[in-house]
Coordinates of C-alpha atoms in Angstrom, one line a residue:
Chain A
M1 CA 0.2 -0.1 0.2
E2 CA 1.4 3.5 -0.9
E3 CA 2.1 5.9 1.8
I4 CA 0.7 9.3 0.9
P5 CA 3.2 11.8 2.6
L6 CA 1.8 14.3 4.9
A7 CA 2.1 18.3 3.9
P8 CA 4.4 20.1 6.0
S9 CA 1.4 22.4 6.7
R10 CA -0.4 19.6 8.2
R11 CA 2.5 18.5 10.5
R12 CA 2.7 21.9 11.4
F13 CA -0.5 22.2 12.6
F14 CA -0.6 18.9 14.4
L15 CA 2.7 20.0 16.2
T16 CA 1.3 23.5 16.9
G17 CA -2.2 21.8 18.2
A18 CA -0.1 19.4 20.4
L19 CA 2.2 21.9 22.0
G20 CA -0.4 24.3 22.6
G21 CA -2.6 21.6 23.8
A22 CA 0.0 20.5 26.2
G23 CA 1.1 24.3 27.4
A24 CA -2.4 24.6 28.2
L25 CA -2.8 21.8 30.7
L26 CA 0.7 22.9 32.1
A27 CA -0.7 26.5 32.6
V28 CA -4.1 24.8 34.3
L29 CA -2.0 22.6 36.4
A30 CA 0.4 25.5 37.5
G31 CA -2.1 27.9 37.8
W32 CA -5.0 26.2 39.7
P33 CA -2.8 26.0 43.2
V34 CA -1.8 29.8 42.3
W35 CA -5.6 30.7 42.0
R36 CA -6.2 28.8 45.3
F37 CA -3.8 30.0 47.0
L38 CA -4.6 33.7 46.3
S39 CA -8.7 33.6 46.6
P40 CA -10.2 34.7 49.8
R41 CA -11.4 31.6 51.7
A42 CA -15.2 31.5 50.8
G43 CA -17.6 31.2 53.8
A44 CA -15.0 31.1 56.7
D45 CA -17.0 33.8 58.4
A46 CA -20.3 33.6 57.1
A47 CA -21.5 32.1 60.1
E48 CA -20.0 34.8 62.8
N49 CA -22.1 36.3 64.9
I50 CA -21.4 39.3 67.1
A51 CA -22.9 40.5 70.5
F52 CA -22.4 43.8 72.6
P53 CA -23.7 44.4 76.0
R54 CA -26.7 46.5 75.8
N55 CA -25.3 49.4 77.7
Q56 CA -21.7 49.8 75.7
V57 CA -23.9 52.4 73.1
A58 CA -25.4 55.2 74.6
V59 CA -28.8 56.5 73.3
G60 CA -28.2 58.3 70.2
Q61 CA -24.8 57.0 69.7
A62 CA -23.3 54.4 67.1
H63 CA -20.6 51.9 67.9
F64 CA -18.6 50.7 64.4
F65 CA -17.1 47.1 64.7
N66 CA -16.0 44.7 62.1
F67 CA -18.9 42.1 60.8
R68 CA -17.6 39.3 58.5
G69 CA -14.6 40.9 57.3
R70 CA -16.6 43.9 56.7
S71 CA -17.3 47.7 58.7
A72 CA -20.6 47.7 60.3
V73 CA -22.3 50.1 62.9
L74 CA -24.9 49.5 65.8
L75 CA -27.1 52.4 66.3
H76 CA -28.8 53.2 69.7
R77 CA -31.4 54.9 68.2
T78 CA -33.9 55.3 71.1
P79 CA -33.8 53.8 74.2
G80 CA -34.3 50.1 74.1
E81 CA -33.8 50.4 70.0
F82 CA -31.1 49.4 68.4
V83 CA -30.7 48.9 64.5
A84 CA -27.3 47.8 62.7
F85 CA -26.2 48.8 59.4
S86 CA -23.3 47.7 57.1
A87 CA -21.2 51.1 57.2
I88 CA -20.0 51.1 53.6
C89 CA -21.7 53.9 51.4
T90 CA -23.3 52.9 48.5
H91 CA -21.9 55.2 46.7
L92 CA -18.2 54.3 46.5
G93 CA -17.6 51.9 49.3
C94 CA -16.3 54.9 51.9
I95 CA -17.1 54.3 55.6
V96 CA -20.2 56.7 56.6
Q97 CA -19.4 58.6 59.8
W98 CA -22.1 58.8 62.7
L99 CA -23.3 62.9 63.2
P100 CA -25.1 62.5 66.6
E101 CA -25.8 66.1 66.5
K102 CA -27.9 66.0 63.3
G103 CA -29.0 62.0 64.2
E104 CA -27.6 61.4 60.7
F105 CA -24.5 59.4 58.7
L106 CA -22.2 61.2 56.3
C107 CA -20.1 59.8 54.0
P108 CA -16.6 61.9 53.8
C109 CA -16.0 60.9 50.3
H110 CA -18.6 62.6 48.1
G111 CA -21.1 64.2 51.1
G112 CA -23.6 61.1 51.2
R113 CA -26.1 61.7 53.6
F114 CA -28.4 58.9 55.2
S115 CA -31.0 59.2 57.8
A116 CA -30.7 56.9 61.2
E117 CA -33.0 54.7 59.6
G118 CA -30.2 54.0 56.6
R119 CA -32.4 55.8 54.3
V120 CA -30.7 58.3 51.5
V121 CA -31.3 62.0 52.4
A122 CA -28.9 63.6 50.0
G123 CA -25.9 63.1 47.9
P124 CA -25.2 60.8 45.3
P125 CA -25.6 57.1 47.1
P126 CA -28.1 55.2 44.6
Q127 CA -29.5 52.6 47.7
P128 CA -29.8 52.8 51.2
L129 CA -27.3 51.5 53.5
D130 CA -27.6 47.4 54.0
R131 CA -29.5 46.6 57.3
L132 CA -28.1 43.6 59.3
P133 CA -30.6 41.8 61.5
V134 CA -30.5 42.8 65.3
V135 CA -31.8 40.8 68.1
I136 CA -32.0 41.8 72.0
D137 CA -31.1 39.0 74.2
A138 CA -31.7 39.7 77.7
D139 CA -28.6 42.4 78.3
Q140 CA -27.1 41.8 75.1
V141 CA -27.5 43.1 71.3
R142 CA -26.4 40.4 69.1
I143 CA -26.2 41.1 65.3
G144 CA -26.3 38.3 62.6
Chain B
M1 CA -3.8 36.0 8.8
N2 CA -3.6 34.2 12.3
M3 CA -3.1 36.8 15.7
G4 CA 0.1 35.3 16.3
K5 CA 1.3 36.9 12.8
R6 CA -0.7 40.0 13.3
I7 CA 0.7 40.9 16.8
V8 CA 4.6 39.9 15.4
D9 CA 3.6 42.1 12.2
W10 CA 2.7 45.0 14.5
L11 CA 5.8 45.1 16.4
D12 CA 8.2 44.5 13.6
L13 CA 6.6 47.4 12.1
R14 CA 7.6 49.5 15.5
L15 CA 10.7 47.4 16.7
G16 CA 12.2 45.3 13.9
M17 CA 11.1 42.4 16.0
R18 CA 11.8 39.7 13.3
D19 CA 15.1 40.8 13.1
I20 CA 15.5 40.8 16.7
L21 CA 14.2 37.3 16.9
E22 CA 16.0 35.7 13.9
Q23 CA 19.3 37.1 15.4
N24 CA 18.7 35.4 18.7
L25 CA 16.6 32.5 17.9
T26 CA 16.8 30.5 14.3
H27 CA 20.1 32.4 12.9
Y28 CA 21.8 32.3 16.2
L29 CA 23.9 29.3 15.6
L30 CA 25.5 27.0 18.2
P31 CA 28.3 24.7 17.7
R32 CA 27.6 21.2 16.3
N33 CA 29.4 19.4 18.7
I34 CA 27.4 21.7 21.5
N35 CA 26.7 19.0 24.5
I36 CA 23.7 18.7 27.1
W37 CA 26.2 20.3 30.1
Y38 CA 24.9 23.9 28.1
T39 CA 21.2 23.6 29.0
L40 CA 21.9 24.0 33.0
G41 CA 22.1 27.9 32.1
A42 CA 18.4 27.9 31.0
V43 CA 17.5 25.6 34.0
L44 CA 18.7 27.8 36.6
L45 CA 17.1 30.6 34.7
T46 CA 13.9 28.7 35.0
L47 CA 14.5 27.8 38.7
F48 CA 15.3 31.3 39.7
A49 CA 12.1 32.5 38.0
L50 CA 10.5 29.7 40.0
Q51 CA 11.8 31.0 43.4
F52 CA 11.2 34.5 42.5
A53 CA 7.2 34.0 41.6
T54 CA 7.0 31.6 44.7
G55 CA 9.0 34.2 46.8
I56 CA 6.2 36.6 46.1
L57 CA 3.4 34.1 46.9
L58 CA 4.6 33.4 50.0
L59 CA 5.6 36.8 50.7
I60 CA 1.6 37.5 51.1
Y61 CA 1.0 35.2 53.9
Y62 CA 4.7 35.4 55.8
Q63 CA 5.1 37.8 58.6
P64 CA 8.8 38.9 59.6
N65 CA 8.5 39.0 63.3
P66 CA 9.4 36.8 65.9
E67 CA 6.3 36.2 67.4
T68 CA 4.2 35.9 64.4
A69 CA 7.0 34.3 61.9
F70 CA 6.6 30.7 62.5
A71 CA 3.0 30.8 63.2
S72 CA 2.7 32.5 59.8
V73 CA 4.7 29.8 58.2
Q74 CA 2.7 26.6 59.6
R75 CA -0.3 28.6 58.5
I76 CA 1.0 28.8 55.2
M77 CA 1.5 24.9 55.5
N78 CA -1.6 23.8 56.8
D79 CA -4.6 26.5 56.2
I80 CA -4.0 28.5 52.8
P81 CA -4.6 26.1 50.2
Y82 CA -1.9 24.8 48.4
G83 CA 0.3 27.0 50.5
W84 CA 2.4 23.7 51.3
L85 CA 2.9 23.3 47.8
I86 CA 4.7 26.7 47.4
R87 CA 6.5 26.7 50.1
S88 CA 7.7 23.3 49.4
L89 CA 8.6 24.6 45.7
H90 CA 10.4 26.9 47.1
A91 CA 12.3 25.2 49.8
V92 CA 13.4 22.3 47.5
G93 CA 14.3 24.9 44.6
A94 CA 16.5 26.2 46.8
N95 CA 18.3 23.1 46.8
I96 CA 17.6 22.3 43.4
I97 CA 19.3 25.6 42.3
V98 CA 22.6 25.0 44.5
L99 CA 22.7 21.5 42.6
A100 CA 22.3 23.0 39.3
L101 CA 24.7 25.8 40.1
L102 CA 27.6 23.6 41.0
L103 CA 27.0 21.4 38.1
H104 CA 27.0 24.2 35.8
M105 CA 30.2 25.3 37.3
L106 CA 31.5 22.2 37.3
S107 CA 30.8 21.9 33.4
V108 CA 32.7 25.2 32.7
L109 CA 35.5 24.2 35.0
F110 CA 36.0 20.9 32.9
M111 CA 35.7 22.1 29.5
G112 CA 37.9 25.1 30.2
S113 CA 35.2 27.7 29.2
Y114 CA 36.3 30.3 32.0
K115 CA 39.3 30.9 29.6
R116 CA 40.1 33.6 27.5
P117 CA 37.6 35.7 26.3
R118 CA 35.6 34.5 28.9
E119 CA 36.8 35.5 31.9
L120 CA 34.4 38.2 33.3
T121 CA 31.4 35.4 32.4
W122 CA 33.4 33.0 34.7
V123 CA 33.6 35.9 37.4
S124 CA 30.2 37.4 37.3
G125 CA 28.7 33.7 37.0
F126 CA 30.7 33.1 40.4
I127 CA 29.3 36.2 42.1
V128 CA 26.1 34.9 41.1
F129 CA 26.4 31.7 42.9
N130 CA 27.6 33.2 45.9
L131 CA 24.5 35.4 45.7
A132 CA 22.4 32.2 45.8
L133 CA 24.1 30.6 48.7
A134 CA 23.7 34.2 50.7
L135 CA 20.0 33.8 49.4
C136 CA 19.8 30.2 50.9
L137 CA 21.3 31.0 54.1
T138 CA 19.0 34.5 54.9
G139 CA 16.2 32.6 53.6
Y140 CA 17.0 29.8 56.2
L141 CA 16.2 32.1 59.1
L142 CA 13.0 33.3 58.2
P143 CA 10.7 29.9 59.2
W144 CA 11.9 31.0 62.9
S145 CA 12.0 27.4 63.8
Q146 CA 14.5 25.4 66.2
L147 CA 16.4 24.5 62.9
S148 CA 16.3 28.0 61.3
F149 CA 17.2 30.0 64.4
W150 CA 20.3 27.7 65.6
A151 CA 21.8 27.0 62.0
T152 CA 22.0 31.0 61.9
T153 CA 23.5 31.4 64.9
V154 CA 26.3 29.0 64.1
A155 CA 26.6 30.4 60.4
T156 CA 26.7 34.1 61.9
D157 CA 29.1 33.0 64.6
T158 CA 31.9 31.7 62.2
A159 CA 32.2 35.6 61.1
G160 CA 33.9 36.0 64.5
A161 CA 37.0 34.5 63.7
V162 CA 37.8 36.9 61.2
P163 CA 41.0 38.8 63.1
V164 CA 40.4 41.8 64.7
I165 CA 37.0 42.9 63.2
G166 CA 35.0 39.4 64.1
D167 CA 33.3 40.3 66.9
A168 CA 31.9 43.7 64.9
L169 CA 31.0 41.3 62.1
V170 CA 29.1 39.1 63.8
R171 CA 27.1 41.9 65.4
L172 CA 26.6 43.7 62.0
L173 CA 25.2 40.5 60.6
R174 CA 23.1 39.8 63.6
G175 CA 22.0 43.4 64.5
G176 CA 23.1 42.6 67.9
P177 CA 24.8 40.2 70.2
M178 CA 22.2 37.0 69.6
V179 CA 20.0 36.3 67.3
G180 CA 16.8 37.8 67.1
E181 CA 14.2 40.3 66.0
A182 CA 16.9 42.6 64.2
T183 CA 18.6 39.4 62.7
L184 CA 15.1 38.4 61.5
G185 CA 14.3 42.0 60.2
R186 CA 17.9 42.3 58.3
F187 CA 17.9 38.9 56.8
F188 CA 14.1 39.5 55.5
A189 CA 15.3 42.5 53.8
L190 CA 18.0 41.0 52.3
H191 CA 16.3 38.1 51.1
V192 CA 13.1 39.6 49.4
M193 CA 15.0 42.9 48.0
G194 CA 18.7 43.3 48.8
L195 CA 19.7 39.8 47.6
P196 CA 17.4 39.1 44.5
L197 CA 18.1 42.8 43.0
A198 CA 21.8 42.2 43.2
L199 CA 21.6 38.9 42.0
G200 CA 19.4 40.2 38.8
L201 CA 21.6 42.9 38.1
V202 CA 25.0 40.3 38.3
L203 CA 22.8 37.9 36.3
A204 CA 22.0 40.4 33.4
M205 CA 26.0 40.9 33.4
H206 CA 26.4 37.4 33.0
L207 CA 24.0 37.0 30.5
F208 CA 25.5 39.9 28.4
C209 CA 28.7 38.4 28.6
V210 CA 27.4 35.1 27.7
R211 CA 25.8 36.7 24.2
R212 CA 28.4 38.9 23.4
A213 CA 31.3 36.6 23.5
G214 CA 29.3 34.0 21.8
I215 CA 29.0 30.4 23.1
S216 CA 32.6 28.5 23.3
Q217 CA 32.8 25.5 21.2
P218 CA 33.3 22.7 23.4
P219 CA 36.7 21.2 23.6
F220 CA 36.2 17.7 22.1
G221 CA 36.0 15.9 19.0
P222 CA 38.6 15.9 15.9
T223 CA 38.4 19.7 15.8
P224 CA 40.3 21.7 18.3
P225 CA 38.9 24.8 19.9
P226 CA 39.9 28.3 18.4
Q227 CA 42.6 29.9 20.0
P228 CA 41.4 33.2 21.8
P229 CA 41.6 36.3 19.4
A230 CA 43.7 39.0 20.1
A231 CA 41.2 41.7 19.7
F232 CA 37.3 41.5 20.4
Q233 CA 35.5 39.2 18.5
H234 CA 32.0 37.3 18.6
Q235 CA 32.6 34.1 18.3
E236 CA 30.4 32.8 15.4
H237 CA 29.7 28.8 14.8
P238 CA 29.2 28.9 11.1
G239 CA 27.3 25.8 9.7
G240 CA 26.1 25.2 13.6
I241 CA 22.9 24.0 15.0
P242 CA 20.4 27.2 15.2
F243 CA 19.5 27.7 18.8
F244 CA 15.6 27.7 18.0
P245 CA 14.0 25.1 17.7
H246 CA 16.7 22.9 17.7
Y247 CA 19.0 23.5 21.0
V248 CA 15.3 25.0 22.9
C249 CA 14.0 21.2 22.7
K250 CA 16.8 20.0 24.5
D251 CA 16.8 23.1 27.0
L252 CA 13.2 22.2 27.6
A253 CA 14.0 18.4 27.9
V254 CA 16.6 19.1 30.5
I255 CA 14.5 21.8 32.2
A256 CA 11.9 19.3 32.6
F257 CA 14.5 16.7 33.9
F258 CA 15.1 19.0 37.0
L259 CA 11.3 20.4 37.1
V260 CA 10.6 16.1 38.1
L261 CA 13.6 15.9 40.3
L262 CA 12.2 19.4 42.1
L263 CA 8.8 17.5 42.1
V264 CA 9.9 14.2 43.6
G265 CA 11.8 16.2 46.2
V266 CA 8.2 18.1 46.9
F267 CA 5.8 14.9 47.0
F268 CA 8.3 12.4 48.0
T269 CA 10.8 13.2 50.4
P270 CA 9.6 16.8 51.9
G271 CA 11.2 15.3 55.3
L272 CA 14.8 15.7 53.8
F273 CA 14.2 19.4 53.5
I274 CA 12.0 20.3 56.5
P275 CA 13.6 18.0 59.1
P276 CA 11.7 17.4 62.8
T277 CA 13.9 20.8 64.2
A278 CA 12.0 22.8 61.5
L279 CA 8.4 22.2 63.0
I280 CA 9.7 23.5 66.5
P281 CA 9.4 26.8 67.1
A282 CA 12.7 29.0 67.8
D283 CA 13.8 28.9 71.3
P284 CA 16.7 31.1 72.3
F285 CA 17.0 29.5 75.5
S286 CA 17.4 25.6 74.1
T287 CA 19.7 24.6 71.7
P288 CA 18.6 21.0 70.2
P289 CA 21.2 18.5 69.6
G290 CA 23.0 18.0 66.4
I291 CA 22.3 21.2 64.6
K292 CA 24.2 21.1 61.2
P293 CA 23.4 23.4 57.9
E294 CA 22.1 22.1 54.8
W295 CA 24.0 19.7 52.6
Y296 CA 26.2 22.8 50.7
F297 CA 27.3 24.1 53.7
L298 CA 28.5 21.1 55.2
W299 CA 32.1 21.4 53.3
A300 CA 32.6 24.7 55.1
Y301 CA 31.0 23.4 58.5
Q302 CA 33.5 20.6 58.7
T303 CA 36.8 22.8 57.8
L304 CA 35.7 24.5 60.5
K305 CA 35.9 21.8 62.9
I306 CA 38.8 20.0 61.3
F307 CA 41.4 22.5 62.1
P308 CA 42.3 23.4 65.9
S309 CA 41.7 27.0 64.8
E310 CA 38.5 28.6 63.9
F311 CA 40.8 31.2 61.7
L312 CA 42.5 28.7 60.2
G313 CA 39.8 26.7 58.8
L314 CA 38.0 30.2 57.9
A315 CA 41.3 30.8 55.7
I316 CA 41.3 28.3 54.1
Q317 CA 37.9 28.5 53.1
G318 CA 38.4 32.2 52.0
A319 CA 41.6 30.6 50.1
A320 CA 39.6 28.4 48.2
M321 CA 37.1 30.5 47.1
T322 CA 39.2 33.4 46.0
G323 CA 41.2 30.8 44.0
L324 CA 37.9 30.0 42.6
A325 CA 37.0 33.2 41.6
L326 CA 40.4 34.2 39.9
L327 CA 40.9 30.9 38.3
P328 CA 40.9 32.6 34.5
F329 CA 43.8 34.8 35.5
L330 CA 45.6 32.0 37.4
D331 CA 45.2 29.4 34.9
A332 CA 45.9 31.7 31.9
G333 CA 46.7 29.2 29.1
P334 CA 44.5 28.6 26.1
E335 CA 44.6 25.0 26.2
R336 CA 41.0 23.7 26.7
R337 CA 41.1 20.2 25.7
P338 CA 40.8 17.8 29.0
A339 CA 43.1 15.3 27.3
R340 CA 45.9 17.9 27.1
R341 CA 45.3 19.0 30.3
P342 CA 46.3 16.1 32.8
M343 CA 47.3 18.1 35.8
F344 CA 44.5 20.2 35.7
V345 CA 41.8 17.2 35.7
A346 CA 43.5 15.7 38.4
A347 CA 43.1 18.4 40.6
F348 CA 39.7 19.1 39.3
F349 CA 38.6 15.6 40.1
L350 CA 40.7 15.6 43.7
G351 CA 39.1 19.0 44.1
L352 CA 35.4 17.5 43.6
A353 CA 36.0 14.2 45.7
L354 CA 37.6 16.6 48.9
F355 CA 34.2 18.5 48.5
V356 CA 32.2 15.4 48.4
G357 CA 34.1 13.6 51.1
I358 CA 34.2 16.6 53.6
S359 CA 30.6 17.2 53.0
V360 CA 29.8 13.6 53.9
W361 CA 32.5 13.8 57.0
G362 CA 30.6 16.6 58.0
H363 CA 27.1 14.7 57.8
F364 CA 28.4 12.1 59.8
S365 CA 30.7 13.7 61.8

């Protein structure tokens, strides 16, 4: 049976494909550990709850804390009434400040203002502050 | 028209890329009798790149503080996904680099490739070798384990044998009378910034010398290597084999061999490079028994033990290293063929046997 010689272009195509395939496989094998090494650990702090004594935050005052890796704020709005928000401004991610004399939150980056209920009062923020669940448990205020 | 060709066309129009690629790849001809030992340079470049990449990754989680360094390394090994792999590649890779550096230097010595006009290539390569050893030494302390703490204590203490300035030198190395926080700070700075920067610069000089002088012809076979020219001349190899694709394939094969060696070390013999004393946090009040340096420092360790005077041992080490560094100027004859250099070849094998013998002695002593 007569052998039909392969055209150089087909040989080259095969070689390129084989080398490309092997290279891609090696890249995935090397890249996956690096990707996992660099990735934040998903869910590591998802179940974290946090609690404060009720008397830690005076009426009309706010307490900033770290909640599941993000900044949050607990506000003692009226006697015995606590609310908690994400302290991250919904405009560009700066951390809001509590102005007790005005009873509202101010974002120092672009002047966004939020009410004590977390609603947008003025400025560029497109959405209210994210609200966090609060449970009063005896003399503890539990968030999350 | 495929994308690759379009990119090369675009670059060619602006930078003359095709000319650069041809000059350095397809039209860059190597001697026809080139052998496998010439691939060690490419192997070392690959291994150094791997050390650089894994080193940057380790920096993300490592904390250079005596209080937290050990715990941060344990976290990398046990908690961070694939942290054990990155750290093991870095630790075992350092050993493989020293092995490849030794083989590279031995092959250059045996083939007499350090001779005129390649003296600067040898000297810059010798500096790279020493910088790599300094990187190994400084990196060894960073895990802040019993092994690293006491190995560094012993290593830095040997500098005290230098007459007159010995004590000051030890204090300078340690940043104080004992190994401590100051030592970790300066070793860390040297390991991640000072030494890699110096190594990069000297390596660039080394590669420039290699490329500028041209690849030396192996001193084997019927055609003797040409006599060194009186004036500067890039050594051409008309009728030789192209660097790409021919020699690149051989480079890749040997690189793959060394990577397999590295992975065998990482997956099958991790205890060889991370022994039990490396798993105990440093305790400055308790010296563990039998602390010894890494295998590539055993010759120096044992030399210091052999001689009754520490200074004499240190002086002999210094003389040996200086002699090696200046070898192209001491052995200036043009003859490179080993068969015609019996004295040199005898000294080569005796020196190698001495190095291995003293190291083995140091291991079992």
